[in-house]
Amino acid sequence: MKLKGAAVIAVLAVAGTGTARAATTLIVSGHGWGHGVGMSQYGAYGYALHGWKYKRILYHYYPGTTLEKGGEPNVRVLLVHGAPNAKIGCAAQIAVNDARRFFRTLPAKTYNVGPRLRLPVRHPKGVRPFAHGVAVFSCARAPLMLNGRPYRGRLVVRRSGSTISIINALEVDDYVRGVVPSESPSRWPYAELEAQAVAARSYALAELRPDAHYDLVPDTRNQVYGGMTAERPRSNYAVNETEGQILTYDGEVARTYYSSSSGGQTESAQDAWPGSAPIPYLRSVPDPWDTYSPNHDWGPFTYSPSQLGARLGLGDAVESARIQRNSSRRVSSVGLRLSSGRAVSLSGAGIARSLGLKSDWFSIGALSVSTSAPRVLYGKSVRVIARALETTGAVLQEQRSGGVWRTLRHVDGKAVLTVEPHVSTTYRVRITGASGAGVTVGVRPQLSLEALGPRSLGGEVVPRIAGPVALWRRVDGHWRVISRPHVLRSGKFRSSVHLRPAVYRVTTGEGAFAPAVRRLVVTRKTFASLR
């Protein structure tokens, strides 16, 4: 794999040219899952298995940062947005306020809350509770329930027209308890879970937005947060062991991005988000233990040139691709040449989105095979050209008349082979996990036909197994079968027919053989000489 510069893929022509036949399959494969910036969760898992403690793991993925003890600020997570209503309750007495001066309590039960914020609370005459469109719920003795799921902290309901939004406001460590097992399996080593806790806590604090109604969303746009339902004893232990710890850089909370799998090397922030300023602690670093990830390598996915063009919204088949990589090995851009002759350039991230790839660290390879002729006469040879570009472990294979695939040779870039197929044979190039489109060479048997006398036609078919044969005569512009003679072991055949001046033919070839035809013209002069 080329780490810098351009990787060129010359894709062969898809269609045959009359005397030759070709087929090309494009192969897309890659590494990692996610943006690849910062800590790789599977890489951290691997380091933990090999004895690294969480501090060493963090310093590897975020070089130059410092581990410090922070406070316990609150974070606000947008759990519900644009809903017509929600069910909020608690097993103990509920306190509710309007975030200003109105404070009341509600009996322990579940309440259906809509945009009018109507709750059974007593209030002075002429006072409209929650008139400003905000209701804050808290429960001191039990978790708050939102649509049947428990949450720590408070639930803030905000009216927006005819819908509501609900925000979970809670201390950062209580939030991290719901993040760690949602992002990393709680059965993983403690060192990884502790590293995850510090990274999740630091990321959350770096995302605080004092001028907005909320700071975070509970999914992969920020971090996956599952509330108390997600919490597990082992991950809670990791959060407790790292209580309040955050990573800082130059006195500021570090923006500790992380993703599932780096593919073997993390990506720098400026490579992942072109145009952004370099972030010293988010530079590309080796990630050797990412091999534990099931997405360390993925693919191959196969496309015909026209399929790839359609998936990319180009309207034409892709004939060639030129990949430009950044310093983190990811694809920055791809130059495509289309069958129409048009040239286009697409970003690596754009192609990854269009194809649904797991990362923008990918390659576009090609498996192609072509033959010097679409059909060959039995006993003659044909040239097979196989190419495997930007792939490894490719082999040229043949399949004789629907039989099993048999490997002929390895293909390292290009292989040319002269073969003498004895039956119709399909050729393809294959790599582990994917096969290129096949090209079939039809084998026609050798046929002869001659008049043996005024009442006899005969000939030979080679090989004999290409039979049976049929004898035809052209009558009034149409071909009619006049005999189906038995073919001897020698391949010879003979049939008694009443000859007359006409055009005759013998046909054969079925199953393992391409059709073959041999004509014989019996003129009046020829017919007279047979008597």
PDB file of N, CA, C and O in Angstrom, residues 296-365:
ATOM      1  N   HIS A 296     -10.804  -3.857  11.605  1.00  0.00           N
ATOM      2  CA  HIS A 296      -9.440  -3.443  11.263  1.00  0.00           C
ATOM      3  C   HIS A 296      -9.257  -3.487   9.743  1.00  0.00           C
ATOM      4  O   HIS A 296      -8.698  -2.555   9.152  1.00  0.00           O
ATOM      5  N   ASP A 297      -9.701  -4.557   9.143  1.00  0.00           N
ATOM      6  CA  ASP A 297      -9.785  -4.666   7.678  1.00  0.00           C
ATOM      7  C   ASP A 297     -11.232  -4.983   7.324  1.00  0.00           C
ATOM      8  O   ASP A 297     -11.862  -5.793   8.001  1.00  0.00           O
ATOM      9  N   TRP A 298     -11.760  -4.363   6.293  1.00  0.00           N
ATOM     10  CA  TRP A 298     -13.115  -4.683   5.852  1.00  0.00           C
ATOM     11  C   TRP A 298     -13.169  -4.728   4.326  1.00  0.00           C
ATOM     12  O   TRP A 298     -12.274  -4.285   3.639  1.00  0.00           O
ATOM     13  N   GLY A 299     -14.253  -5.314   3.848  1.00  0.00           N
ATOM     14  CA  GLY A 299     -14.364  -5.567   2.423  1.00  0.00           C
ATOM     15  C   GLY A 299     -13.830  -6.965   2.133  1.00  0.00           C
ATOM     16  O   GLY A 299     -13.588  -7.772   3.049  1.00  0.00           O
ATOM     17  N   PRO A 300     -13.589  -7.286   0.880  1.00  0.00           N
ATOM     18  CA  PRO A 300     -13.789  -6.413  -0.284  1.00  0.00           C
ATOM     19  C   PRO A 300     -15.253  -6.355  -0.730  1.00  0.00           C
ATOM     20  O   PRO A 300     -15.987  -7.327  -0.580  1.00  0.00           O
ATOM     21  N   PHE A 301     -15.630  -5.191  -1.286  1.00  0.00           N
ATOM     22  CA  PHE A 301     -16.936  -5.008  -1.900  1.00  0.00           C
ATOM     23  C   PHE A 301     -16.725  -4.880  -3.410  1.00  0.00           C
ATOM     24  O   PHE A 301     -15.788  -4.226  -3.864  1.00  0.00           O
ATOM     25  N   THR A 302     -17.586  -5.538  -4.159  1.00  0.00           N
ATOM     26  CA  THR A 302     -17.398  -5.586  -5.612  1.00  0.00           C
ATOM     27  C   THR A 302     -18.433  -4.740  -6.325  1.00  0.00           C
ATOM     28  O   THR A 302     -19.603  -4.681  -5.935  1.00  0.00           O
ATOM     29  N   TYR A 303     -17.981  -4.092  -7.398  1.00  0.00           N
ATOM     30  CA  TYR A 303     -18.854  -3.279  -8.250  1.00  0.00           C
ATOM     31  C   TYR A 303     -18.416  -3.463  -9.698  1.00  0.00           C
ATOM     32  O   TYR A 303     -17.213  -3.555  -9.988  1.00  0.00           O
ATOM     33  N   SER A 304     -19.379  -3.475 -10.582  1.00  0.00           N
ATOM     34  CA  SER A 304     -19.020  -3.323 -11.981  1.00  0.00           C
ATOM     35  C   SER A 304     -18.726  -1.842 -12.214  1.00  0.00           C
ATOM     36  O   SER A 304     -19.147  -0.987 -11.413  1.00  0.00           O
ATOM     37  N   PRO A 305     -18.015  -1.493 -13.281  1.00  0.00           N
ATOM     38  CA  PRO A 305     -17.750  -0.070 -13.529  1.00  0.00           C
ATOM     39  C   PRO A 305     -19.030   0.769 -13.609  1.00  0.00           C
ATOM     40  O   PRO A 305     -19.054   1.897 -13.118  1.00  0.00           O
ATOM     41  N   SER A 306     -20.085   0.219 -14.191  1.00  0.00           N
ATOM     42  CA  SER A 306     -21.337   0.981 -14.273  1.00  0.00           C
ATOM     43  C   SER A 306     -22.015   1.077 -12.914  1.00  0.00           C
ATOM     44  O   SER A 306     -22.606   2.113 -12.572  1.00  0.00           O
ATOM     45  N   GLN A 307     -21.934   0.024 -12.101  1.00  0.00           N
ATOM     46  CA  GLN A 307     -22.515   0.075 -10.760  1.00  0.00           C
ATOM     47  C   GLN A 307     -21.822   1.119  -9.889  1.00  0.00           C
ATOM     48  O   GLN A 307     -22.478   1.868  -9.167  1.00  0.00           O
ATOM     49  N   LEU A 308     -20.493   1.162  -9.959  1.00  0.00           N
ATOM     50  CA  LEU A 308     -19.775   2.149  -9.156  1.00  0.00           C
ATOM     51  C   LEU A 308     -20.135   3.559  -9.594  1.00  0.00           C
ATOM     52  O   LEU A 308     -20.359   4.446  -8.759  1.00  0.00           O
ATOM     53  N   GLY A 309     -20.211   3.785 -10.894  1.00  0.00           N
ATOM     54  CA  GLY A 309     -20.602   5.106 -11.386  1.00  0.00           C
ATOM     55  C   GLY A 309     -21.982   5.502 -10.902  1.00  0.00           C
ATOM     56  O   GLY A 309     -22.224   6.645 -10.523  1.00  0.00           O
ATOM     57  N   ALA A 310     -22.919   4.531 -10.893  1.00  0.00           N
ATOM     58  CA  ALA A 310     -24.281   4.823 -10.442  1.00  0.00           C
ATOM     59  C   ALA A 310     -24.303   5.126  -8.951  1.00  0.00           C
ATOM     60  O   ALA A 310     -24.986   6.062  -8.501  1.00  0.00           O
ATOM     61  N   ARG A 311     -23.574   4.343  -8.146  1.00  0.00           N
ATOM     62  CA  ARG A 311     -23.566   4.572  -6.700  1.00  0.00           C
ATOM     63  C   ARG A 311     -22.978   5.939  -6.358  1.00  0.00           C
ATOM     64  O   ARG A 311     -23.356   6.557  -5.363  1.00  0.00           O
ATOM     65  N   LEU A 312     -22.052   6.406  -7.176  1.00  0.00           N
ATOM     66  CA  LEU A 312     -21.437   7.706  -6.933  1.00  0.00           C
ATOM     67  C   LEU A 312     -22.214   8.835  -7.591  1.00  0.00           C
ATOM     68  O   LEU A 312     -21.802  10.000  -7.516  1.00  0.00           O
ATOM     69  N   GLY A 313     -23.336   8.496  -8.250  1.00  0.00           N
ATOM     70  CA  GLY A 313     -24.179   9.515  -8.864  1.00  0.00           C
ATOM     71  C   GLY A 313     -23.555  10.167 -10.073  1.00  0.00           C
ATOM     72  O   GLY A 313     -23.847  11.333 -10.375  1.00  0.00           O
ATOM     73  N   LEU A 314     -22.714   9.436 -10.809  1.00  0.00           N
ATOM     74  CA  LEU A 314     -21.985  10.020 -11.928  1.00  0.00           C
ATOM     75  C   LEU A 314     -22.671   9.825 -13.274  1.00  0.00           C
ATOM     76  O   LEU A 314     -22.383  10.546 -14.221  1.00  0.00           O
ATOM     77  N   GLY A 315     -23.553   8.842 -13.379  1.00  0.00           N
ATOM     78  CA  GLY A 315     -24.281   8.630 -14.624  1.00  0.00           C
ATOM     79  C   GLY A 315     -23.497   7.921 -15.709  1.00  0.00           C
ATOM     80  O   GLY A 315     -24.041   7.655 -16.780  1.00  0.00           O
ATOM     81  N   ASP A 316     -22.236   7.602 -15.471  1.00  0.00           N
ATOM     82  CA  ASP A 316     -21.396   6.895 -16.441  1.00  0.00           C
ATOM     83  C   ASP A 316     -20.584   5.825 -15.718  1.00  0.00           C
ATOM     84  O   ASP A 316     -20.382   5.902 -14.498  1.00  0.00           O
ATOM     85  N   ALA A 317     -20.114   4.867 -16.487  1.00  0.00           N
ATOM     86  CA  ALA A 317     -19.253   3.836 -15.923  1.00  0.00           C
ATOM     87  C   ALA A 317     -17.880   4.421 -15.597  1.00  0.00           C
ATOM     88  O   ALA A 317     -17.384   5.330 -16.269  1.00  0.00           O
ATOM     89  N   VAL A 318     -17.273   3.888 -14.553  1.00  0.00           N
ATOM     90  CA  VAL A 318     -15.934   4.316 -14.143  1.00  0.00           C
ATOM     91  C   VAL A 318     -14.901   3.507 -14.906  1.00  0.00           C
ATOM     92  O   VAL A 318     -14.912   2.279 -14.877  1.00  0.00           O
ATOM     93  N   GLU A 319     -14.004   4.203 -15.585  1.00  0.00           N
ATOM     94  CA  GLU A 319     -12.960   3.512 -16.342  1.00  0.00           C
ATOM     95  C   GLU A 319     -11.623   3.501 -15.613  1.00  0.00           C
ATOM     96  O   GLU A 319     -10.839   2.580 -15.762  1.00  0.00           O
ATOM     97  N   SER A 320     -11.334   4.534 -14.839  1.00  0.00           N
ATOM     98  CA  SER A 320     -10.076   4.555 -14.095  1.00  0.00           C
ATOM     99  C   SER A 320     -10.238   5.433 -12.873  1.00  0.00           C
ATOM    100  O   SER A 320     -11.144   6.263 -12.801  1.00  0.00           O
ATOM    101  N   ALA A 321      -9.362   5.205 -11.910  1.00  0.00           N
ATOM    102  CA  ALA A 321      -9.409   5.985 -10.669  1.00  0.00           C
ATOM    103  C   ALA A 321      -7.988   6.282 -10.213  1.00  0.00           C
ATOM    104  O   ALA A 321      -7.116   5.420 -10.265  1.00  0.00           O
ATOM    105  N   ARG A 322      -7.796   7.495  -9.775  1.00  0.00           N
ATOM    106  CA  ARG A 322      -6.490   7.905  -9.255  1.00  0.00           C
ATOM    107  C   ARG A 322      -6.698   8.417  -7.836  1.00  0.00           C
ATOM    108  O   ARG A 322      -7.361   9.435  -7.620  1.00  0.00           O
ATOM    109  N   ILE A 323      -6.134   7.720  -6.864  1.00  0.00           N
ATOM    110  CA  ILE A 323      -6.367   8.022  -5.455  1.00  0.00           C
ATOM    111  C   ILE A 323      -5.231   8.879  -4.897  1.00  0.00           C
ATOM    112  O   ILE A 323      -4.056   8.562  -5.089  1.00  0.00           O
ATOM    113  N   GLN A 324      -5.595   9.961  -4.229  1.00  0.00           N
ATOM    114  CA  GLN A 324      -4.625  10.805  -3.535  1.00  0.00           C
ATOM    115  C   GLN A 324      -4.821  10.632  -2.036  1.00  0.00           C
ATOM    116  O   GLN A 324      -5.934  10.797  -1.518  1.00  0.00           O
ATOM    117  N   ARG A 325      -3.752  10.296  -1.312  1.00  0.00           N
ATOM    118  CA  ARG A 325      -3.841  10.045   0.122  1.00  0.00           C
ATOM    119  C   ARG A 325      -3.183  11.176   0.914  1.00  0.00           C
ATOM    120  O   ARG A 325      -2.244  11.822   0.434  1.00  0.00           O
ATOM    121  N   ASN A 326      -3.684  11.378   2.132  1.00  0.00           N
ATOM    122  CA  ASN A 326      -3.056  12.362   3.008  1.00  0.00           C
ATOM    123  C   ASN A 326      -1.983  11.694   3.862  1.00  0.00           C
ATOM    124  O   ASN A 326      -1.716  10.495   3.725  1.00  0.00           O
ATOM    125  N   SER A 327      -1.390  12.455   4.763  1.00  0.00           N
ATOM    126  CA  SER A 327      -0.280  11.933   5.559  1.00  0.00           C
ATOM    127  C   SER A 327      -0.730  10.885   6.564  1.00  0.00           C
ATOM    128  O   SER A 327       0.107  10.177   7.137  1.00  0.00           O
ATOM    129  N   SER A 328      -2.055  10.762   6.794  1.00  0.00           N
ATOM    130  CA  SER A 328      -2.576   9.747   7.713  1.00  0.00           C
ATOM    131  C   SER A 328      -3.075   8.510   6.973  1.00  0.00           C
ATOM    132  O   SER A 328      -3.800   7.702   7.532  1.00  0.00           O
ATOM    133  N   ARG A 329      -2.713   8.390   5.696  1.00  0.00           N
ATOM    134  CA  ARG A 329      -3.042   7.251   4.835  1.00  0.00           C
ATOM    135  C   ARG A 329      -4.483   7.271   4.327  1.00  0.00           C
ATOM    136  O   ARG A 329      -4.853   6.432   3.516  1.00  0.00           O
ATOM    137  N   ARG A 330      -5.287   8.204   4.791  1.00  0.00           N
ATOM    138  CA  ARG A 330      -6.675   8.246   4.333  1.00  0.00           C
ATOM    139  C   ARG A 330      -6.751   8.852   2.935  1.00  0.00           C
ATOM    140  O   ARG A 330      -5.838   9.534   2.475  1.00  0.00           O
ATOM    141  N   VAL A 331      -7.884   8.612   2.273  1.00  0.00           N
ATOM    142  CA  VAL A 331      -8.078   9.123   0.922  1.00  0.00           C
ATOM    143  C   VAL A 331      -8.549  10.570   1.005  1.00  0.00           C
ATOM    144  O   VAL A 331      -9.600  10.856   1.589  1.00  0.00           O
ATOM    145  N   SER A 332      -7.777  11.459   0.443  1.00  0.00           N
ATOM    146  CA  SER A 332      -8.194  12.860   0.421  1.00  0.00           C
ATOM    147  C   SER A 332      -9.051  13.143  -0.802  1.00  0.00           C
ATOM    148  O   SER A 332     -10.055  13.867  -0.713  1.00  0.00           O
ATOM    149  N   SER A 333      -8.692  12.576  -1.954  1.00  0.00           N
ATOM    150  CA  SER A 333      -9.488  12.789  -3.170  1.00  0.00           C
ATOM    151  C   SER A 333      -9.271  11.638  -4.129  1.00  0.00           C
ATOM    152  O   SER A 333      -8.266  10.915  -4.049  1.00  0.00           O
ATOM    153  N   VAL A 334     -10.227  11.471  -5.036  1.00  0.00           N
ATOM    154  CA  VAL A 334     -10.138  10.438  -6.065  1.00  0.00           C
ATOM    155  C   VAL A 334     -10.480  11.089  -7.405  1.00  0.00           C
ATOM    156  O   VAL A 334     -11.555  11.675  -7.567  1.00  0.00           O
ATOM    157  N   GLY A 335      -9.554  10.991  -8.352  1.00  0.00           N
ATOM    158  CA  GLY A 335      -9.819  11.448  -9.709  1.00  0.00           C
ATOM    159  C   GLY A 335     -10.347  10.289 -10.538  1.00  0.00           C
ATOM    160  O   GLY A 335      -9.705   9.248 -10.629  1.00  0.00           O
ATOM    161  N   LEU A 336     -11.510  10.466 -11.118  1.00  0.00           N
ATOM    162  CA  LEU A 336     -12.179   9.400 -11.867  1.00  0.00           C
ATOM    163  C   LEU A 336     -12.285   9.763 -13.334  1.00  0.00           C
ATOM    164  O   LEU A 336     -12.646  10.900 -13.684  1.00  0.00           O
ATOM    165  N   ARG A 337     -11.978   8.813 -14.188  1.00  0.00           N
ATOM    166  CA  ARG A 337     -12.196   8.952 -15.627  1.00  0.00           C
ATOM    167  C   ARG A 337     -13.377   8.070 -15.991  1.00  0.00           C
ATOM    168  O   ARG A 337     -13.403   6.888 -15.676  1.00  0.00           O
ATOM    169  N   LEU A 338     -14.376   8.653 -16.653  1.00  0.00           N
ATOM    170  CA  LEU A 338     -15.603   7.932 -16.962  1.00  0.00           C
ATOM    171  C   LEU A 338     -15.607   7.447 -18.404  1.00  0.00           C
ATOM    172  O   LEU A 338     -14.814   7.899 -19.234  1.00  0.00           O
ATOM    173  N   SER A 339     -16.529   6.529 -18.692  1.00  0.00           N
ATOM    174  CA  SER A 339     -16.598   5.951 -20.037  1.00  0.00           C
ATOM    175  C   SER A 339     -16.923   7.000 -21.086  1.00  0.00           C
ATOM    176  O   SER A 339     -16.579   6.840 -22.255  1.00  0.00           O
ATOM    177  N   SER A 340     -17.556   8.086 -20.690  1.00  0.00           N
ATOM    178  CA  SER A 340     -17.884   9.165 -21.628  1.00  0.00           C
ATOM    179  C   SER A 340     -16.670  10.027 -21.933  1.00  0.00           C
ATOM    180  O   SER A 340     -16.743  10.912 -22.790  1.00  0.00           O
ATOM    181  N   GLY A 341     -15.569   9.806 -21.220  1.00  0.00           N
ATOM    182  CA  GLY A 341     -14.387  10.635 -21.372  1.00  0.00           C
ATOM    183  C   GLY A 341     -14.313  11.756 -20.366  1.00  0.00           C
ATOM    184  O   GLY A 341     -13.289  12.439 -20.263  1.00  0.00           O
ATOM    185  N   ARG A 342     -15.391  11.964 -19.614  1.00  0.00           N
ATOM    186  CA  ARG A 342     -15.432  13.031 -18.624  1.00  0.00           C
ATOM    187  C   ARG A 342     -14.549  12.674 -17.427  1.00  0.00           C
ATOM    188  O   ARG A 342     -14.479  11.517 -17.020  1.00  0.00           O
ATOM    189  N   ALA A 343     -13.906  13.690 -16.864  1.00  0.00           N
ATOM    190  CA  ALA A 343     -13.073  13.502 -15.673  1.00  0.00           C
ATOM    191  C   ALA A 343     -13.728  14.241 -14.510  1.00  0.00           C
ATOM    192  O   ALA A 343     -14.140  15.398 -14.655  1.00  0.00           O
ATOM    193  N   VAL A 344     -13.816  13.588 -13.368  1.00  0.00           N
ATOM    194  CA  VAL A 344     -14.382  14.208 -12.170  1.00  0.00           C
ATOM    195  C   VAL A 344     -13.464  13.913 -10.994  1.00  0.00           C
ATOM    196  O   VAL A 344     -12.700  12.941 -11.009  1.00  0.00           O
ATOM    197  N   SER A 345     -13.553  14.742  -9.977  1.00  0.00           N
ATOM    198  CA  SER A 345     -12.787  14.541  -8.753  1.00  0.00           C
ATOM    199  C   SER A 345     -13.751  14.561  -7.582  1.00  0.00           C
ATOM    200  O   SER A 345     -14.569  15.481  -7.458  1.00  0.00           O
ATOM    201  N   LEU A 346     -13.671  13.545  -6.725  1.00  0.00           N
ATOM    202  CA  LEU A 346     -14.516  13.442  -5.550  1.00  0.00           C
ATOM    203  C   LEU A 346     -13.647  13.316  -4.310  1.00  0.00           C
ATOM    204  O   LEU A 346     -12.548  12.767  -4.364  1.00  0.00           O
ATOM    205  N   SER A 347     -14.144  13.826  -3.197  1.00  0.00           N
ATOM    206  CA  SER A 347     -13.394  13.698  -1.946  1.00  0.00           C
ATOM    207  C   SER A 347     -13.490  12.264  -1.430  1.00  0.00           C
ATOM    208  O   SER A 347     -14.466  11.553  -1.700  1.00  0.00           O
ATOM    209  N   GLY A 348     -12.490  11.851  -0.681  1.00  0.00           N
ATOM    210  CA  GLY A 348     -12.536  10.518  -0.090  1.00  0.00           C
ATOM    211  C   GLY A 348     -13.710  10.375   0.858  1.00  0.00           C
ATOM    212  O   GLY A 348     -14.375   9.334   0.885  1.00  0.00           O
ATOM    213  N   ALA A 349     -13.987  11.423   1.647  1.00  0.00           N
ATOM    214  CA  ALA A 349     -15.124  11.369   2.576  1.00  0.00           C
ATOM    215  C   ALA A 349     -16.433  11.262   1.811  1.00  0.00           C
ATOM    216  O   ALA A 349     -17.350  10.545   2.227  1.00  0.00           O
ATOM    217  N   GLY A 350     -16.544  11.957   0.674  1.00  0.00           N
ATOM    218  CA  GLY A 350     -17.766  11.884  -0.129  1.00  0.00           C
ATOM    219  C   GLY A 350     -17.992  10.496  -0.695  1.00  0.00           C
ATOM    220  O   GLY A 350     -19.123   9.985  -0.696  1.00  0.00           O
ATOM    221  N   ILE A 351     -16.931   9.864  -1.176  1.00  0.00           N
ATOM    222  CA  ILE A 351     -17.058   8.502  -1.698  1.00  0.00           C
ATOM    223  C   ILE A 351     -17.421   7.544  -0.571  1.00  0.00           C
ATOM    224  O   ILE A 351     -18.262   6.649  -0.742  1.00  0.00           O
ATOM    225  N   ALA A 352     -16.809   7.714   0.598  1.00  0.00           N
ATOM    226  CA  ALA A 352     -17.128   6.844   1.738  1.00  0.00           C
ATOM    227  C   ALA A 352     -18.607   6.956   2.100  1.00  0.00           C
ATOM    228  O   ALA A 352     -19.265   5.945   2.391  1.00  0.00           O
ATOM    229  N   ARG A 353     -19.155   8.175   2.075  1.00  0.00           N
ATOM    230  CA  ARG A 353     -20.584   8.350   2.379  1.00  0.00           C
ATOM    231  C   ARG A 353     -21.445   7.711   1.307  1.00  0.00           C
ATOM    232  O   ARG A 353     -22.424   7.020   1.605  1.00  0.00           O
ATOM    233  N   SER A 354     -21.118   7.916   0.050  1.00  0.00           N
ATOM    234  CA  SER A 354     -21.937   7.390  -1.047  1.00  0.00           C
ATOM    235  C   SER A 354     -21.962   5.868  -1.056  1.00  0.00           C
ATOM    236  O   SER A 354     -22.988   5.256  -1.363  1.00  0.00           O
ATOM    237  N   LEU A 355     -20.847   5.256  -0.725  1.00  0.00           N
ATOM    238  CA  LEU A 355     -20.760   3.794  -0.750  1.00  0.00           C
ATOM    239  C   LEU A 355     -21.068   3.161   0.606  1.00  0.00           C
ATOM    240  O   LEU A 355     -21.093   1.936   0.721  1.00  0.00           O
ATOM    241  N   GLY A 356     -21.298   3.990   1.622  1.00  0.00           N
ATOM    242  CA  GLY A 356     -21.571   3.448   2.958  1.00  0.00           C
ATOM    243  C   GLY A 356     -20.368   2.759   3.570  1.00  0.00           C
ATOM    244  O   GLY A 356     -20.514   1.764   4.291  1.00  0.00           O
ATOM    245  N   LEU A 357     -19.169   3.281   3.310  1.00  0.00           N
ATOM    246  CA  LEU A 357     -17.952   2.676   3.842  1.00  0.00           C
ATOM    247  C   LEU A 357     -17.766   3.052   5.307  1.00  0.00           C
ATOM    248  O   LEU A 357     -18.278   4.059   5.785  1.00  0.00           O
ATOM    249  N   LYS A 358     -16.986   2.265   6.021  1.00  0.00           N
ATOM    250  CA  LYS A 358     -16.809   2.472   7.456  1.00  0.00           C
ATOM    251  C   LYS A 358     -15.773   3.527   7.787  1.00  0.00           C
ATOM    252  O   LYS A 358     -15.693   3.994   8.925  1.00  0.00           O
ATOM    253  N   SER A 359     -14.967   3.893   6.808  1.00  0.00           N
ATOM    254  CA  SER A 359     -13.989   4.957   7.018  1.00  0.00           C
ATOM    255  C   SER A 359     -13.552   5.459   5.648  1.00  0.00           C
ATOM    256  O   SER A 359     -13.926   4.902   4.611  1.00  0.00           O
ATOM    257  N   ASP A 360     -12.730   6.523   5.663  1.00  0.00           N
ATOM    258  CA  ASP A 360     -12.195   7.027   4.394  1.00  0.00           C
ATOM    259  C   ASP A 360     -10.772   6.522   4.153  1.00  0.00           C
ATOM    260  O   ASP A 360     -10.047   7.082   3.334  1.00  0.00           O
ATOM    261  N   TRP A 361     -10.389   5.467   4.858  1.00  0.00           N
ATOM    262  CA  TRP A 361      -9.142   4.765   4.552  1.00  0.00           C
ATOM    263  C   TRP A 361      -9.524   3.556   3.701  1.00  0.00           C
ATOM    264  O   TRP A 361      -9.877   2.504   4.208  1.00  0.00           O
ATOM    265  N   PHE A 362      -9.482   3.727   2.404  1.00  0.00           N
ATOM    266  CA  PHE A 362      -9.911   2.662   1.511  1.00  0.00           C
ATOM    267  C   PHE A 362      -9.060   2.667   0.245  1.00  0.00           C
ATOM    268  O   PHE A 362      -8.279   3.595  -0.005  1.00  0.00           O
ATOM    269  N   SER A 363      -9.210   1.634  -0.528  1.00  0.00           N
ATOM    270  CA  SER A 363      -8.555   1.543  -1.835  1.00  0.00           C
ATOM    271  C   SER A 363      -9.589   1.096  -2.860  1.00  0.00           C
ATOM    272  O   SER A 363     -10.603   0.491  -2.510  1.00  0.00           O
ATOM    273  N   ILE A 364      -9.338   1.439  -4.097  1.00  0.00           N
ATOM    274  CA  ILE A 364     -10.176   0.978  -5.206  1.00  0.00           C
ATOM    275  C   ILE A 364      -9.282   0.149  -6.117  1.00  0.00           C
ATOM    276  O   ILE A 364      -8.378   0.679  -6.756  1.00  0.00           O
ATOM    277  N   GLY A 365      -9.503  -1.124  -6.112  1.00  0.00           N
ATOM    278  CA  GLY A 365      -8.714  -2.028  -6.937  1.00  0.00           C
ATOM    279  C   GLY A 365      -9.521  -2.533  -8.116  1.00  0.00           C
ATOM    280  O   GLY A 365     -10.704  -2.209  -8.282  1.00  0.00           O
TER     281      GLY A 365
END
